[in-house]
Amino acid sequence: MIDNISWLAIYPEIVLLVMACVIALVDLGVKSSQRTATYVLTMLTLAVVAAMQAMYASTGNTFYGWGNMIVSDAMGNWLKCFATLAVMVTLVYSRPYAADRDMLRGGELFTLTMLALLGMFVMISGNNFLVLYLGLELLTLSSYALVALRRDHAQATEAAMKYFVLGAMASGFLLYGLSMIYGATGSLDIGQVFKAINAGQIRHQVLVFGLVFVVAGLAFKLGAVPFHMWVPDVYQGAPSAITLFIGSAPELAAFAIIIRLLVDGLLPLAIDWQQMLAVLAIGSLLVGNLAGIVQTNLKRMLAYSTIGQMGFVMLGLMSGVVHGNVDATAVENAYSSAMFYIVTYVLTFLATFGVILLLARDGFESEEIADLAGLNQRSPLYAGVMAICMFSLAGIPPLVGFYAKLSVLQALVASGQSLYIALAVFAVVMSLIGAFYYLRVVKVMYFDAPLTAARVTAPLQVRVVLTLNGALVLVLGILPGGLMALCADAIVRALAT
């Protein structure tokens, strides 16, 4: 018999699944090329789901359901709330772009987006290897279809094929690693895996071998070097609206699955997986920032930017445990700084691509850095939002990107280990190098002659949301305390169970 707690744990998921099916059926009778009815119904559903998740998160309660396969805690509920808000913002920015390119003719954009969000929810709430994997596959399969949504666009089709092949390989890595951990511990339950490893009654070599494959699969989802080869090609080849989706909300789900697997389940092996994350972080910072300098395509540059930014996230994740010693304060600082970083990065990424989608017109993608030339003369507001985002990604105060980087560096330095301090110095140097390509975008917007004198126009809701998005990047940099405290409290509550 399924108890009430089990149903309570998955109410938001039930709402998403039911409404995704309803929207798919309703869309069959919609004649408008703008899909207004489908869009409104989707946004209302997402608003209800976001409110439910915020309500769950605000209580701070943690409970398990469905035979401990699902966990509802503060960290997961806040991440699901933020992911839902990110998808809502994505749809606001993407609708005019998608309508101009005939991507709304079948309404698949809304249904697939909701199914992908459902996959994220399952990933974030999973407390069992099979549940995590099912959520991951639901997200990735929906994402493959979204990338190929423009059926008559050769570049998008090629990107979808690359994404599918490499994604299948990464999923195989992850599944093989999880199967080896299951073979060594005899359980699919993350809590039981932790207890079995902590008891020391397993073969360490088998576990570490499985751990290598798990970390490789997770690194692919984050786009970390050397598993980054899909990121530039997919970011550039996919329609800009889909690139915005892939680069925003799924990053929150990837962070959650890392916490569930590596921290909740495999924390006794921290000395092993932290070394792997250190190598991935160094490679990501190096390749992301050096390769980004030579890019002329804006979407490709932002892809390498994402790779470099994920290097910082992994630095935060690897700094919680020092020499196998678990200190509550160090763990809280490290993982909360990583959570703060990923949330604020997604916020900045949304505004950045919001401007790109705004500048795109029917037949013109606005993908090259040169396409932003003289944007300040055409629209000081949108140039200002883009400049704020570029400065934030570069880590320039007083924007939120600076505080996010500072919090990760503080967690590294607080460990007192010479290796971690050296990594902090390396990260600062790489950030200084990476600042070049961010500042180049600002230079083009403010000092180059515009390619056209046409004013930039946008629907009212896009203007309002984009302005608020850019303002949040600035405000959270000046007043980061509230969000940082929320992340710290969520991490503490999640790890206390």
mmCIF file of C-alpha atoms in Angstrom, residues 151-294:
data_model
loop_
_atom_site.group_PDB
_atom_site.id
_atom_site.type_symbol
_atom_site.label_atom_id
_atom_site.label_comp_id
_atom_site.label_asym_id
_atom_site.label_seq_id
_atom_site.Cartn_x
_atom_site.Cartn_y
_atom_site.Cartn_z
ATOM 1 C CA ARG A 151 13.373 19.429 -39.273
ATOM 2 C CA ASP A 152 14.375 21.337 -42.416
ATOM 3 C CA HIS A 153 17.499 22.863 -40.832
ATOM 4 C CA ALA A 154 20.600 20.810 -41.677
ATOM 5 C CA GLN A 155 22.784 22.341 -38.960
ATOM 6 C CA ALA A 156 20.241 21.595 -36.228
ATOM 7 C CA THR A 157 19.820 18.010 -37.452
ATOM 8 C CA GLU A 158 23.588 17.493 -37.433
ATOM 9 C CA ALA A 159 23.826 18.904 -33.900
ATOM 10 C CA ALA A 160 21.047 16.580 -32.736
ATOM 11 C CA MET A 161 22.864 13.550 -34.194
ATOM 12 C CA LYS A 162 26.117 14.484 -32.468
ATOM 13 C CA TYR A 163 24.286 15.116 -29.216
ATOM 14 C CA PHE A 164 22.481 11.776 -29.455
ATOM 15 C CA VAL A 165 25.606 9.700 -30.188
ATOM 16 C CA LEU A 166 27.759 11.299 -27.500
ATOM 17 C CA GLY A 167 24.862 11.402 -25.042
ATOM 18 C CA ALA A 168 24.237 7.691 -25.513
ATOM 19 C CA MET A 169 27.901 7.003 -24.828
ATOM 20 C CA ALA A 170 27.823 9.098 -21.640
ATOM 21 C CA SER A 171 24.632 7.384 -20.468
ATOM 22 C CA GLY A 172 26.359 4.044 -21.028
ATOM 23 C CA PHE A 173 29.306 5.169 -18.909
ATOM 24 C CA LEU A 174 27.001 6.218 -16.098
ATOM 25 C CA LEU A 175 24.880 3.074 -16.229
ATOM 26 C CA TYR A 176 27.934 0.806 -16.278
ATOM 27 C CA GLY A 177 29.428 2.649 -13.304
ATOM 28 C CA LEU A 178 26.179 2.428 -11.336
ATOM 29 C CA SER A 179 25.905 -1.294 -12.091
ATOM 30 C CA MET A 180 29.410 -1.877 -10.732
ATOM 31 C CA ILE A 181 28.609 0.060 -7.560
ATOM 32 C CA TYR A 182 25.428 -2.001 -7.211
ATOM 33 C CA GLY A 183 27.457 -5.185 -7.639
ATOM 34 C CA ALA A 184 29.906 -4.089 -4.948
ATOM 35 C CA THR A 185 27.335 -2.884 -2.403
ATOM 36 C CA GLY A 186 24.290 -5.014 -3.197
ATOM 37 C CA SER A 187 21.860 -2.074 -3.173
ATOM 38 C CA LEU A 188 20.352 0.499 -5.515
ATOM 39 C CA ASP A 189 19.291 2.718 -2.611
ATOM 40 C CA ILE A 190 21.679 5.645 -2.182
ATOM 41 C CA GLY A 191 21.401 5.617 1.611
ATOM 42 C CA GLN A 192 22.149 1.878 1.767
ATOM 43 C CA VAL A 193 25.105 2.317 -0.576
ATOM 44 C CA PHE A 194 26.523 4.937 1.798
ATOM 45 C CA LYS A 195 26.119 2.602 4.774
ATOM 46 C CA ALA A 196 27.720 -0.337 2.950
ATOM 47 C CA ILE A 197 30.756 1.705 1.908
ATOM 48 C CA ASN A 198 31.086 3.269 5.349
ATOM 49 C CA ALA A 199 31.069 -0.186 6.929
ATOM 50 C CA GLY A 200 34.054 -1.124 4.786
ATOM 51 C CA GLN A 201 32.664 -4.536 3.868
ATOM 52 C CA ILE A 202 33.132 -4.129 0.130
ATOM 53 C CA ARG A 203 35.947 -4.350 -2.418
ATOM 54 C CA HIS A 204 37.442 -0.873 -2.730
ATOM 55 C CA GLN A 205 38.970 -1.518 -6.164
ATOM 56 C CA VAL A 206 35.616 -2.454 -7.707
ATOM 57 C CA LEU A 207 33.967 0.621 -6.229
ATOM 58 C CA VAL A 208 36.648 2.990 -7.493
ATOM 59 C CA PHE A 209 36.477 1.431 -10.967
ATOM 60 C CA GLY A 210 32.712 1.990 -11.012
ATOM 61 C CA LEU A 211 33.233 5.496 -9.627
ATOM 62 C CA VAL A 212 35.442 6.399 -12.601
ATOM 63 C CA PHE A 213 32.624 5.592 -15.017
ATOM 64 C CA VAL A 214 30.056 7.451 -12.893
ATOM 65 C CA VAL A 215 32.195 10.604 -12.771
ATOM 66 C CA ALA A 216 32.796 10.375 -16.536
ATOM 67 C CA GLY A 217 29.047 10.207 -17.188
ATOM 68 C CA LEU A 218 28.358 13.130 -14.859
ATOM 69 C CA ALA A 219 31.190 15.170 -16.403
ATOM 70 C CA PHE A 220 29.548 14.794 -19.806
ATOM 71 C CA LYS A 221 26.276 16.187 -18.482
ATOM 72 C CA LEU A 222 28.112 19.205 -17.064
ATOM 73 C CA GLY A 223 30.204 19.639 -20.227
ATOM 74 C CA ALA A 224 33.521 19.260 -18.402
ATOM 75 C CA VAL A 225 36.821 18.610 -20.200
ATOM 76 C CA PRO A 226 37.604 16.068 -21.684
ATOM 77 C CA PHE A 227 33.912 15.235 -22.128
ATOM 78 C CA HIS A 228 33.095 18.662 -23.530
ATOM 79 C CA MET A 229 33.238 17.961 -27.275
ATOM 80 C CA TRP A 230 29.454 18.104 -27.680
ATOM 81 C CA VAL A 231 28.972 21.495 -26.042
ATOM 82 C CA PRO A 232 30.296 23.901 -28.748
ATOM 83 C CA ASP A 233 28.748 21.940 -31.620
ATOM 84 C CA VAL A 234 25.325 21.582 -30.006
ATOM 85 C CA TYR A 235 25.249 25.180 -28.735
ATOM 86 C CA GLN A 236 26.079 26.475 -32.214
ATOM 87 C CA GLY A 237 24.015 24.045 -34.265
ATOM 88 C CA ALA A 238 20.815 24.000 -32.214
ATOM 89 C CA PRO A 239 18.235 26.782 -32.669
ATOM 90 C CA SER A 240 19.096 29.579 -30.234
ATOM 91 C CA ALA A 241 15.884 29.018 -28.262
ATOM 92 C CA ILE A 242 16.864 25.380 -27.675
ATOM 93 C CA THR A 243 20.449 26.330 -26.827
ATOM 94 C CA LEU A 244 19.031 28.586 -24.125
ATOM 95 C CA PHE A 245 17.014 25.685 -22.721
ATOM 96 C CA ILE A 246 19.899 23.176 -22.792
ATOM 97 C CA GLY A 247 22.326 25.568 -21.121
ATOM 98 C CA SER A 248 20.071 26.698 -18.262
ATOM 99 C CA ALA A 249 17.671 24.504 -16.248
ATOM 100 C CA PRO A 250 19.410 21.123 -16.934
ATOM 101 C CA GLU A 251 22.544 22.443 -15.225
ATOM 102 C CA LEU A 252 20.583 22.621 -11.964
ATOM 103 C CA ALA A 253 19.505 18.993 -12.376
ATOM 104 C CA ALA A 254 23.091 17.955 -13.142
ATOM 105 C CA PHE A 255 24.250 19.622 -9.919
ATOM 106 C CA ALA A 256 21.543 17.770 -7.970
ATOM 107 C CA ILE A 257 22.462 14.356 -9.367
ATOM 108 C CA ILE A 258 26.106 14.981 -8.465
ATOM 109 C CA ILE A 259 25.127 15.767 -4.877
ATOM 110 C CA ARG A 260 22.861 12.703 -4.702
ATOM 111 C CA LEU A 261 25.449 10.303 -6.078
ATOM 112 C CA LEU A 262 28.823 11.607 -4.959
ATOM 113 C CA VAL A 263 27.912 13.239 -1.642
ATOM 114 C CA ASP A 264 24.818 11.390 -0.379
ATOM 115 C CA GLY A 265 25.958 7.985 -1.629
ATOM 116 C CA LEU A 266 29.707 7.982 -2.168
ATOM 117 C CA LEU A 267 31.029 10.465 0.399
ATOM 118 C CA PRO A 268 33.302 7.807 2.003
ATOM 119 C CA LEU A 269 35.072 7.693 -1.377
ATOM 120 C CA ALA A 270 35.532 11.485 -1.439
ATOM 121 C CA ILE A 271 39.326 11.201 -1.465
ATOM 122 C CA ASP A 272 38.986 9.345 -4.794
ATOM 123 C CA TRP A 273 36.318 11.360 -6.592
ATOM 124 C CA GLN A 274 37.715 14.707 -5.448
ATOM 125 C CA GLN A 275 40.943 13.948 -7.306
ATOM 126 C CA MET A 276 38.922 13.234 -10.444
ATOM 127 C CA LEU A 277 36.967 16.480 -10.052
ATOM 128 C CA ALA A 278 40.225 18.376 -9.595
ATOM 129 C CA VAL A 279 41.527 17.089 -12.944
ATOM 130 C CA LEU A 280 38.199 17.878 -14.638
ATOM 131 C CA ALA A 281 38.175 21.384 -13.106
ATOM 132 C CA ILE A 282 41.720 22.170 -14.241
ATOM 133 C CA GLY A 283 41.002 20.959 -17.773
ATOM 134 C CA SER A 284 37.701 22.826 -17.970
ATOM 135 C CA LEU A 285 39.172 26.108 -16.762
ATOM 136 C CA LEU A 286 42.135 25.802 -19.125
ATOM 137 C CA VAL A 287 40.311 24.723 -22.284
ATOM 138 C CA GLY A 288 37.190 26.805 -21.682
ATOM 139 C CA ASN A 289 39.000 30.088 -21.211
ATOM 140 C CA LEU A 290 41.771 29.618 -23.778
ATOM 141 C CA ALA A 291 39.522 28.268 -26.540
ATOM 142 C CA GLY A 292 36.924 30.972 -25.875
ATOM 143 C CA ILE A 293 39.402 33.694 -26.833
ATOM 144 C CA VAL A 294 39.605 32.649 -30.491
#
